[in-house]
Coordinates of C-alpha atoms in Angstrom, one line a residue:
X23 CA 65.7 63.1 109.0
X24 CA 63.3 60.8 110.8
X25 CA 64.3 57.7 112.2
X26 CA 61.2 56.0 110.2
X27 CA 62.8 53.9 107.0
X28 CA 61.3 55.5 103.7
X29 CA 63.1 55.3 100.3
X30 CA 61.9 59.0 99.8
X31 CA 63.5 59.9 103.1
X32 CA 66.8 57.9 102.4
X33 CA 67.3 59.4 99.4
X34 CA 67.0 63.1 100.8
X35 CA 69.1 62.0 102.9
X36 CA 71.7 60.4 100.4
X37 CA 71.5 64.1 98.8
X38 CA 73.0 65.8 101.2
X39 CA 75.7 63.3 102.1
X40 CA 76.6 63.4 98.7
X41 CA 76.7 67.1 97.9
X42 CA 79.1 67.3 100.7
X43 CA 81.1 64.3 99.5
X44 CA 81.4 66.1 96.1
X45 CA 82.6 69.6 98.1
X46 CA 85.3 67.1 99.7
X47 CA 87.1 66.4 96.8
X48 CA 87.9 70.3 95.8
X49 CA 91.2 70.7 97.4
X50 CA 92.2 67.4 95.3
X51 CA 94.7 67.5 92.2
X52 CA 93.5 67.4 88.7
X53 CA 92.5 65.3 86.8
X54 CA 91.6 63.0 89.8
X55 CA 89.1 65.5 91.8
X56 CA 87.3 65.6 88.4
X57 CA 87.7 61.5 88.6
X58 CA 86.7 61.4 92.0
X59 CA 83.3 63.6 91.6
X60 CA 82.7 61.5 88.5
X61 CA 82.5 58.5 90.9
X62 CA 80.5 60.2 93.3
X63 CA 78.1 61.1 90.6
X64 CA 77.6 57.7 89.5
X65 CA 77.1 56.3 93.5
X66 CA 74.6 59.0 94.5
X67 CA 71.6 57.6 94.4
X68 CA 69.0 60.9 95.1
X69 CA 68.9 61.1 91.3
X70 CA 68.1 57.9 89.5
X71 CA 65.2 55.4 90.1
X72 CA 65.4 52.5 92.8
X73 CA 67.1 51.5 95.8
X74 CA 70.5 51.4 96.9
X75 CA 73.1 50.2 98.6
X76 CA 72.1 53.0 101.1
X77 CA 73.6 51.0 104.1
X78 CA 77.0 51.8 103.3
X79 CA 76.6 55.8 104.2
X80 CA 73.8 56.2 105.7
X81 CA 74.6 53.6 109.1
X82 CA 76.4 56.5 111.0
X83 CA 72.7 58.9 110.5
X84 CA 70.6 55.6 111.7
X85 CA 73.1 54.9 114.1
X86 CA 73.9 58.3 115.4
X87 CA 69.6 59.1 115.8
X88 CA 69.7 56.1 118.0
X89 CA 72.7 57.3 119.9
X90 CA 71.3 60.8 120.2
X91 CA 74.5 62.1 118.4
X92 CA 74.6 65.4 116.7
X93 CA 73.0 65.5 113.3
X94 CA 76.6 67.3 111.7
X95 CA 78.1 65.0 113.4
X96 CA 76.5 61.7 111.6
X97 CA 76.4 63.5 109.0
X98 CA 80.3 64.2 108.8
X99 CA 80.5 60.1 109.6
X100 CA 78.7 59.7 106.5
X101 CA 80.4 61.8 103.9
X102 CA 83.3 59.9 105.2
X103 CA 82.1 56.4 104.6
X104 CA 80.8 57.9 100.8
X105 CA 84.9 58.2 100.7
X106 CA 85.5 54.2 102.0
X107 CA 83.0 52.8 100.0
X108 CA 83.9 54.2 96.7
X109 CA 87.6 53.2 97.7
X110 CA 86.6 49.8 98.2
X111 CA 84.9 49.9 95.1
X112 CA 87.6 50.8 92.7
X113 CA 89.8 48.3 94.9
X114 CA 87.0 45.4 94.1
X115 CA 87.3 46.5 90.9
X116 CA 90.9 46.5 90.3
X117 CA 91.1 42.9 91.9
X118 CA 88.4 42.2 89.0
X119 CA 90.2 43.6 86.2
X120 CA 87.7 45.7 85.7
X121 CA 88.6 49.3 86.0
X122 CA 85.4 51.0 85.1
X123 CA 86.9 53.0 82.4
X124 CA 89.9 54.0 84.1
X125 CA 93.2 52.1 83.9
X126 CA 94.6 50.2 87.7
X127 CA 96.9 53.5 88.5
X128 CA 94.4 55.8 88.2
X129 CA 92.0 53.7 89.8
X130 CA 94.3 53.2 92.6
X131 CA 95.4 56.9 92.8
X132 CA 92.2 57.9 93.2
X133 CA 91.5 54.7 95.9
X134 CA 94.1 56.6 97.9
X135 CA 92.5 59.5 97.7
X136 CA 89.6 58.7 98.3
X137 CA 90.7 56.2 101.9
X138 CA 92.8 60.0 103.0
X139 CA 89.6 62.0 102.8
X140 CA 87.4 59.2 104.4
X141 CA 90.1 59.3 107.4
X142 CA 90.1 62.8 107.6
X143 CA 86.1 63.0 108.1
X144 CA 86.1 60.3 110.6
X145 CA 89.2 61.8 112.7
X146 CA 87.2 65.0 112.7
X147 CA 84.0 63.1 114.3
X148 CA 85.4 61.1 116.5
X149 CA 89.3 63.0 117.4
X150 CA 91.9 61.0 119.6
X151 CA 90.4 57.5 119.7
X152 CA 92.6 54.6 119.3
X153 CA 89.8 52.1 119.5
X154 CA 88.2 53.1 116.5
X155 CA 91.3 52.8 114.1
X156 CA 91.8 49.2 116.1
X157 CA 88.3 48.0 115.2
X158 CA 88.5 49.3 111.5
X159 CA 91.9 47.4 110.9
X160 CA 89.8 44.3 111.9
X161 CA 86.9 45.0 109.9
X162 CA 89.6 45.5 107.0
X163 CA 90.8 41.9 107.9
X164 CA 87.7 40.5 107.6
X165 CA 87.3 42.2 104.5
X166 CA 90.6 41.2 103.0
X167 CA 90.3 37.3 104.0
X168 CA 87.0 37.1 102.5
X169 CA 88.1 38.6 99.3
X170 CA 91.3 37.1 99.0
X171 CA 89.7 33.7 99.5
X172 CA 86.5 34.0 97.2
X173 CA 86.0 30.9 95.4
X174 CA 88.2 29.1 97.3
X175 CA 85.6 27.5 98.8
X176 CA 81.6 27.5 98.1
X177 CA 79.9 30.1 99.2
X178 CA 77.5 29.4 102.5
X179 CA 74.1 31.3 102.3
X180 CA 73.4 30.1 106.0
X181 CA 76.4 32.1 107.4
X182 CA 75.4 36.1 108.3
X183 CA 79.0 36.9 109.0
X184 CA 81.2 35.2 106.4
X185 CA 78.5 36.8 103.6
X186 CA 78.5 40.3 105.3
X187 CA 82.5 39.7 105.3
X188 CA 82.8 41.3 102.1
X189 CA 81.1 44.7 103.9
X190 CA 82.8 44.3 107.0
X191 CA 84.2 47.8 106.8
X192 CA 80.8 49.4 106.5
X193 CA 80.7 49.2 110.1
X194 CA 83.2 51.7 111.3
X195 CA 79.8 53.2 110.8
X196 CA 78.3 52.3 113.9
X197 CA 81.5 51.9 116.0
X198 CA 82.4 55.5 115.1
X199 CA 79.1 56.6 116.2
X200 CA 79.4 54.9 119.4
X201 CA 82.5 56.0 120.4
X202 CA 81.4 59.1 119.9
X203 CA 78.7 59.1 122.2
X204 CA 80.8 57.9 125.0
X205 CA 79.1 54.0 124.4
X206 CA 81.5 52.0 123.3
X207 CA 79.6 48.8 124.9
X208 CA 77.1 49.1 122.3
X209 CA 79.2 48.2 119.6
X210 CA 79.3 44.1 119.6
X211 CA 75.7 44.3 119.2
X212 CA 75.8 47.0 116.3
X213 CA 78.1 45.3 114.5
X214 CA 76.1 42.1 114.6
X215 CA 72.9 44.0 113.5
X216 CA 74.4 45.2 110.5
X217 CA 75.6 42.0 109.9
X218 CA 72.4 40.7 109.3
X219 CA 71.4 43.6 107.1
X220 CA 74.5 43.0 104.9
X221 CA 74.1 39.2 104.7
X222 CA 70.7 39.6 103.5
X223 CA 72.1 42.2 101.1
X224 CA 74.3 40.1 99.8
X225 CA 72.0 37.4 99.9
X226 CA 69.8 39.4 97.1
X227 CA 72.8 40.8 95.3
X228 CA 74.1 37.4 94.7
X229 CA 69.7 36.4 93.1
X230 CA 70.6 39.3 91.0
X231 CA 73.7 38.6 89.8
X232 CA 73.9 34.9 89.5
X233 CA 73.4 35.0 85.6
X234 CA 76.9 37.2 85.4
X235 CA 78.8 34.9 88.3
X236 CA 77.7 31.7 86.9
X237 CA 79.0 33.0 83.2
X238 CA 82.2 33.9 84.4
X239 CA 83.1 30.7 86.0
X240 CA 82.2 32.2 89.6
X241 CA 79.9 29.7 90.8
X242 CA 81.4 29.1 94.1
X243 CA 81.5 32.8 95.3
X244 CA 77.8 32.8 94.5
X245 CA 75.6 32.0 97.7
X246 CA 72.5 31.7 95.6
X247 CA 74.2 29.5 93.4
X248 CA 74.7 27.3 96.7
X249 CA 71.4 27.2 97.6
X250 CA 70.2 26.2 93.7
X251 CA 73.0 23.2 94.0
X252 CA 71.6 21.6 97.1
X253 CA 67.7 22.3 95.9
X254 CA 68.8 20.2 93.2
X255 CA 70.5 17.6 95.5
X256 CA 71.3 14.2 95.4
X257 CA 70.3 14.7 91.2
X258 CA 73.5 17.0 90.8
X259 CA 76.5 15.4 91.8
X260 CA 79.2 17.7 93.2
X261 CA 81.8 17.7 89.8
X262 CA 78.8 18.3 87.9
X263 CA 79.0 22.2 87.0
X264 CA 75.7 23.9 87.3
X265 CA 74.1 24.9 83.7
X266 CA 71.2 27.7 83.1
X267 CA 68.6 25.5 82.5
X268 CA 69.4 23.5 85.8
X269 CA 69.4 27.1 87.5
X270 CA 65.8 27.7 86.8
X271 CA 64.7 24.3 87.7
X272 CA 66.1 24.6 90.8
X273 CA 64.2 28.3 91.2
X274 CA 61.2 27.7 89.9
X275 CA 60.4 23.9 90.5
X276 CA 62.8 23.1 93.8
X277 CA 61.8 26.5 95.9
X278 CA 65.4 28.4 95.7
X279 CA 64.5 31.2 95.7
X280 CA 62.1 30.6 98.7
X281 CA 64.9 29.5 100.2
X282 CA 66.9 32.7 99.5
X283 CA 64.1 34.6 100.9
X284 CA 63.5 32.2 104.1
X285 CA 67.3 33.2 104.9
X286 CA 66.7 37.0 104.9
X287 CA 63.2 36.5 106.8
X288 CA 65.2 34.6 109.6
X289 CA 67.9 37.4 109.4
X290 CA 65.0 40.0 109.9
X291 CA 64.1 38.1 113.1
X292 CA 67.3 38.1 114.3
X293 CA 67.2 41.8 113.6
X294 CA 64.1 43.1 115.2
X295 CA 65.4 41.1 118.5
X296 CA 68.6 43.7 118.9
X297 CA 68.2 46.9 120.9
X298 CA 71.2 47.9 118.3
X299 CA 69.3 47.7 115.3
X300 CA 68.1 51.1 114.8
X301 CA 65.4 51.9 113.0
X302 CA 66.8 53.2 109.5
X303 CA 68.8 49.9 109.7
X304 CA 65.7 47.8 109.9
X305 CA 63.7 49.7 107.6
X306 CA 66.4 49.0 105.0
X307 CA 66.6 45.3 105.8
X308 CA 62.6 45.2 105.3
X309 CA 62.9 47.1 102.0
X310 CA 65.8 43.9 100.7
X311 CA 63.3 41.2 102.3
X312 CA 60.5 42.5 100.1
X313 CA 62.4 43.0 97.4
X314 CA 63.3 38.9 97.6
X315 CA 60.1 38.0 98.5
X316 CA 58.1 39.6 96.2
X317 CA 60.6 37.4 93.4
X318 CA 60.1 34.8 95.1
X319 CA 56.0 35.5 94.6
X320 CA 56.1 36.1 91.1
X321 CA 58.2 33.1 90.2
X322 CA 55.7 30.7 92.5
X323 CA 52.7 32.3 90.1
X324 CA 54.7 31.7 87.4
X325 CA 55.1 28.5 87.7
X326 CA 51.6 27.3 88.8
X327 CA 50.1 29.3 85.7
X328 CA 52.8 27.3 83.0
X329 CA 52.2 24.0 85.4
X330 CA 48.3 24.5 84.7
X331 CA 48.8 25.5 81.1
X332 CA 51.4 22.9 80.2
X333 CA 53.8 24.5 79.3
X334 CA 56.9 24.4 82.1
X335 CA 58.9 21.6 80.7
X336 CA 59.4 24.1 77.6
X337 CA 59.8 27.1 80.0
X338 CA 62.7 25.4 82.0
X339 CA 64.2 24.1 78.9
X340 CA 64.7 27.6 76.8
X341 CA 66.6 30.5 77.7
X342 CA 63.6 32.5 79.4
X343 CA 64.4 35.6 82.3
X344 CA 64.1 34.6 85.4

């Protein structure tokens, strides 16, 4: 695979990681392999249209062409971090109530699963290494503090590392890599490269899904949500719960979502200055950016054409797509 960011490229890629996922899962008992490859199915993303969360298996290929590491190698790392991510998943999921058709002990059986095959992989790539089982039981800190306190306080769309938090085990990725190629001095600043790509990640997950978090009461976990509150600062006091209407006022007539994207822009800075970011990492990060930014573009013509025309007050005052 080149080192060169394409979505065609990503998703060969993604293929092959995921045909060897699926081959993983054989030696597993029924009727959880056939669980687990039903999961797999529905995460491989070679098949359907779009992006995806590509970042989450494919860091140990980027990673590993920058390291100079041996193509099976990465590749084994990435098979294995198909495994963590779908474990996560169903975990997320469970903490959600929300069990994607199966009930909490399958889903956690299969979680299980799924963490002992994703160990197995990784203890095959990178054998007899304390470090790397040290650094992924603090990336499963992070991960478990941010999750545990979601909502407890507001969301804060200017800090990388509390909204890559969430991710934080995506990059074993990188340290695995590392370790395996005998650099484990490289890691600090791989870790805080993929920080920025998962903050702005989560930066555009949260634009997409503020409709869904606002409904269910989940405002403050929302870091877009954030930046439409303050956009619409000193007007919106703080006990004042946001509303639809006063979510697209703050998007289309108080720049939030220019804000949104002026966050991943200055995340994309930060990136290009790393010697860590390799270049499947920041080919990714550019893909999220435009994806923002071209929002961002639409909704300024959007507005501009119904300011002309007359007709914004009615456009912020019905229940229109954003």
């Amino acid at each position: 695979m080149s080192i060169e960011w394409s979505l065609e490229s990503a998703k060969r890629e993604s293929a092959a990681v995921f045909a060897q996922a699926r081959e993983g899962t054989a030696a597993c008992p029924e009727p959880l392999c056939g669980i687990l490859r039903q999961l797999i199915d529905r995460a491989d993303p070679s098949a359907r249209e779009g992006g995806a969360n590509f970042i989450a298996y494919l860091l140990p290929v980027w990673t590993g062409e920058q390291a100079g590491l041996r193509p099976d190698v990465s590749r084994e790392l990435a098979v294995g971090s198909v495994y963590m991510m779908l474990h996560y998943f169903l975990l997320d999921d469970v903490m959600d109530g929300d069990e994607i058709g199966l009930g909490p002990k399958e889903a956690l059986a299969a979680g299980q699963l799924l963490h002992s095959l994703f160990l197995e992989r990784y203890e095959r790539a990178v054998p007899g290494t304390a470090e790397l089982w040290s650094r992924y039981r603090a990336y499963t800190g992070e991960w478990a503090q941010a999750v545990s306190q979601e909502g407890r306080h507001r969301a804060e769309p200017q800090d990388a590392a509390a909204l890559a938090a969430k991710s934080a085990p995506v990059k074993i990725g990188a340290a695995a890599v590392w370790l395996a190629a005998g650099r484990p001095e490289r890691i600090a600043g791989a870790e805080q490269a993929a920080e920025l790509a998962l903050a702005s990640l989560q930066l555009a997950d949260d634009w997409s899904d503020w409709r869904d978090d606002l409904a269910a009461g989940e405002e403050r976990s929302n870091a877009f949500l954030t930046l439409a509150r303050r956009a619409l600062e000193p007007a919106l006091p703080e006990e004042q719960p946001l509303e639809e209407r006063l979510v697209r006022r703050a998007a289309y007539q108080f720049g939030a979502v220019e804000r949104l994207a002026k966050l991943a822009r200055d995340h994309r800075e930060e990136l290009e200055e790393r010697l860590e970011a390799p270049p499947g990492l920041a080919g990714f990060h550019q893909a999220v950016l435009a994806g923002v930014e071209a929002d961002a573009r639409k909704m300024r013509q959007t507005a501009s054409k119904l300011a002309v025309e007359g007709g914004f007050s009615h456009f912020l005052s019905n229940r229109l797509e954003l």
